[in-house]
Amino acid sequence: MLWLYLLGAVTVLAIALRRVLRRQTPLSEELYSTKVAFDHLQSGVAWVRADGTLGTVNSALAATLTADPKGLLGRDWITMFPKLEQERIKEAYSQMLLSGKTQFDTYGHRADGTYAWLNVLLVAVHDRKMRFVGHHCLVLDSTHAKILEDRVKELERDAFNAAKQA
């Protein structure tokens, strides 16, 4: 008689296990496709944990900073920016904590010692109990546009000076 109960219990557990596995397959496929999309975004994206360390960095952000994405993981997120800008970025971070998101322009510190002109959007993330769990750092590299803008200003200034002297 005991074997009948055991057989019934094993059957129920096998059915439950099959149902759980069927539900997990679409979720794992969705997670994989989301990860692929995240890695191939045109702008930089980083997930920053509540302790301030980089949890995830996509390849576009790593390319902007001329760094290895895996080498950035675990670093303090503020080290992506030059020391002269860090105080201003901490103020923007405080603003993000109050309002949920903030946007600013700053320089990014590349691994080769050069700088990139960045437009940064910080978005706070809270769990279902409204506890702060981290934030997204979305970065648009606008270095090329900044260089062109500076060049146009320089040409306008030269044209103005030439017209003034004539």
Short mmCIF file of C-alpha atoms in Angstrom, two decimals:
data_model
loop_
_atom_site.label_atom_id
_atom_site.label_comp_id
_atom_site.label_asym_id
_atom_site.label_seq_id
_atom_site.Cartn_x
_atom_site.Cartn_y
_atom_site.Cartn_z
CA MET A 1 0.00 0.00 0.00
CA LEU A 2 2.87 2.37 0.79
CA TRP A 3 4.32 1.84 -2.67
CA LEU A 4 1.04 3.10 -4.18
CA TYR A 5 1.33 6.38 -2.24
CA LEU A 6 4.96 6.72 -3.30
CA LEU A 7 4.05 6.04 -6.94
CA GLY A 8 1.31 8.70 -6.76
CA ALA A 9 3.64 11.23 -5.15
CA VAL A 10 6.36 10.61 -7.75
CA THR A 11 3.80 11.00 -10.56
CA VAL A 12 2.52 14.31 -9.16
CA LEU A 13 6.08 15.61 -8.70
CA ALA A 14 7.04 14.58 -12.25
CA ILE A 15 4.03 16.42 -13.69
CA ALA A 16 4.81 19.53 -11.62
CA LEU A 17 8.45 19.44 -12.69
CA ARG A 18 7.49 19.18 -16.39
CA ARG A 19 5.19 22.21 -16.03
CA VAL A 20 7.89 24.27 -14.33
CA LEU A 21 10.42 23.37 -17.03
CA ARG A 22 7.94 24.31 -19.79
CA ARG A 23 7.44 27.74 -18.17
CA GLN A 24 11.17 28.33 -17.79
CA THR A 25 12.08 27.70 -21.42
CA PRO A 26 10.30 30.80 -22.83
CA LEU A 27 11.65 32.89 -19.94
CA SER A 28 15.24 31.83 -20.58
CA GLU A 29 14.82 32.50 -24.32
CA GLU A 30 13.39 35.95 -23.55
CA LEU A 31 16.27 36.65 -21.16
CA TYR A 32 18.78 35.63 -23.84
CA SER A 33 17.19 37.85 -26.50
CA THR A 34 17.10 40.78 -24.07
CA LYS A 35 20.79 40.27 -23.29
CA VAL A 36 21.65 40.19 -27.00
CA ALA A 37 19.68 43.41 -27.59
CA PHE A 38 21.36 45.05 -24.57
CA ASP A 39 24.83 44.18 -25.84
CA HIS A 40 24.19 45.62 -29.30
CA LEU A 41 22.61 48.96 -28.46
CA GLN A 42 24.20 51.89 -30.26
CA SER A 43 24.57 53.90 -27.07
CA GLY A 44 26.25 52.85 -23.87
CA VAL A 45 24.25 51.24 -21.10
CA ALA A 46 25.40 50.20 -17.65
CA TRP A 47 23.55 48.69 -14.73
CA VAL A 48 24.87 50.10 -11.47
CA ARG A 49 24.10 48.17 -8.29
CA ALA A 50 22.89 49.85 -5.11
CA ASP A 51 26.44 49.71 -3.71
CA GLY A 52 27.68 51.85 -6.64
CA THR A 53 29.56 49.15 -8.54
CA LEU A 54 29.04 48.31 -12.19
CA GLY A 55 26.97 45.14 -12.53
CA THR A 56 26.56 45.10 -16.31
CA VAL A 57 28.16 47.09 -19.11
CA ASN A 58 27.24 46.74 -22.77
CA SER A 59 29.82 46.62 -25.54
CA ALA A 60 28.92 50.10 -26.86
CA LEU A 61 29.82 51.74 -23.54
CA ALA A 62 33.01 49.69 -23.31
CA ALA A 63 33.95 50.82 -26.84
CA THR A 64 33.26 54.45 -25.91
CA LEU A 65 35.59 54.10 -22.92
CA THR A 66 38.07 51.95 -24.92
CA ALA A 67 37.90 49.29 -22.22
CA ASP A 68 37.07 45.62 -21.88
CA PRO A 69 33.44 45.22 -20.68
CA LYS A 70 34.44 42.48 -18.24
CA GLY A 71 37.25 44.64 -16.89
CA LEU A 72 34.74 47.35 -15.96
CA LEU A 73 32.53 45.04 -13.91
CA GLY A 74 32.78 45.51 -10.17
CA ARG A 75 34.40 48.97 -10.48
CA ASP A 76 32.88 52.03 -8.87
CA TRP A 77 30.70 53.59 -11.59
CA ILE A 78 31.91 57.12 -10.93
CA THR A 79 35.44 56.19 -12.04
CA MET A 80 34.19 56.27 -15.65
CA PHE A 81 34.44 60.05 -15.33
CA PRO A 82 37.44 62.32 -14.67
CA LYS A 83 38.10 63.41 -11.08
CA LEU A 84 37.34 67.04 -11.95
CA GLU A 85 33.80 66.06 -12.99
CA GLN A 86 33.04 63.61 -10.17
CA GLU A 87 31.68 66.18 -7.70
CA ARG A 88 29.20 67.47 -10.27
CA ILE A 89 28.22 63.89 -11.14
CA LYS A 90 27.61 63.10 -7.46
CA GLU A 91 25.25 66.08 -7.33
CA ALA A 92 23.43 64.76 -10.41
CA TYR A 93 23.26 61.33 -8.73
CA SER A 94 21.63 62.93 -5.66
CA GLN A 95 19.14 64.64 -7.97
CA MET A 96 18.38 61.26 -9.58
CA LEU A 97 17.69 59.76 -6.17
CA LEU A 98 15.15 62.53 -5.49
CA SER A 99 13.41 62.77 -8.85
CA GLY A 100 13.91 59.30 -10.31
CA LYS A 101 16.06 60.40 -13.25
CA THR A 102 18.44 63.13 -14.34
CA GLN A 103 20.39 64.02 -17.45
CA PHE A 104 23.67 65.90 -17.90
CA ASP A 105 26.65 66.37 -20.22
CA THR A 106 30.13 65.49 -19.06
CA TYR A 107 33.45 64.01 -20.12
CA GLY A 108 34.14 60.29 -19.94
CA HIS A 109 37.58 59.01 -19.02
CA ARG A 110 38.86 56.52 -21.58
CA ALA A 111 41.34 53.77 -20.79
CA ASP A 112 43.90 55.28 -23.18
CA GLY A 113 43.91 58.58 -21.25
CA THR A 114 41.78 60.55 -23.71
CA TYR A 115 38.31 61.89 -23.02
CA ALA A 116 34.92 61.38 -24.64
CA TRP A 117 32.12 63.96 -24.56
CA LEU A 118 29.07 62.17 -23.13
CA ASN A 119 25.39 62.84 -22.63
CA VAL A 120 24.40 60.81 -19.56
CA LEU A 121 20.95 59.80 -18.33
CA LEU A 122 20.66 58.24 -14.86
CA VAL A 123 17.44 56.36 -14.06
CA ALA A 124 16.77 55.03 -10.55
CA VAL A 125 15.38 51.51 -10.16
CA HIS A 126 13.30 50.36 -7.18
CA ASP A 127 11.94 46.93 -6.34
CA ARG A 128 8.25 46.23 -5.74
CA LYS A 129 8.59 47.40 -2.13
CA MET A 130 10.08 50.70 -3.37
CA ARG A 131 13.58 49.90 -2.08
CA PHE A 132 16.39 51.38 -4.17
CA VAL A 133 18.18 48.52 -5.94
CA GLY A 134 20.44 50.47 -8.30
CA HIS A 135 20.25 52.61 -11.38
CA HIS A 136 20.72 52.53 -15.12
CA CYS A 137 23.40 54.74 -16.60
CA LEU A 138 22.57 55.43 -20.26
CA VAL A 139 25.38 57.11 -22.17
CA LEU A 140 25.38 58.70 -25.61
CA ASP A 141 28.85 59.38 -27.01
CA SER A 142 28.64 62.78 -28.68
CA THR A 143 32.39 63.35 -29.03
CA HIS A 144 32.28 63.59 -32.81
CA ALA A 145 29.44 66.15 -32.70
CA LYS A 146 31.29 68.17 -30.04
CA ILE A 147 34.47 68.24 -32.16
CA LEU A 148 32.49 69.42 -35.19
CA GLU A 149 30.69 72.06 -33.11
CA ASP A 150 34.00 73.38 -31.75
CA ARG A 151 35.45 73.44 -35.28
CA VAL A 152 32.46 75.44 -36.60
CA LYS A 153 32.85 77.95 -33.75
CA GLU A 154 36.55 78.28 -34.54
CA LEU A 155 35.84 78.87 -38.26
CA GLU A 156 33.15 81.45 -37.43
CA ARG A 157 35.56 83.24 -35.10
CA ASP A 158 38.28 83.25 -37.79
CA ALA A 159 35.80 84.56 -40.39
CA PHE A 160 34.66 87.28 -37.97
CA ASN A 161 38.26 88.32 -37.24
CA ALA A 162 39.10 88.34 -40.96
CA ALA A 163 36.05 90.51 -41.73
CA LYS A 164 36.92 92.82 -38.84
CA GLN A 165 40.48 93.33 -40.15
CA ALA A 166 39.32 93.98 -43.73
#
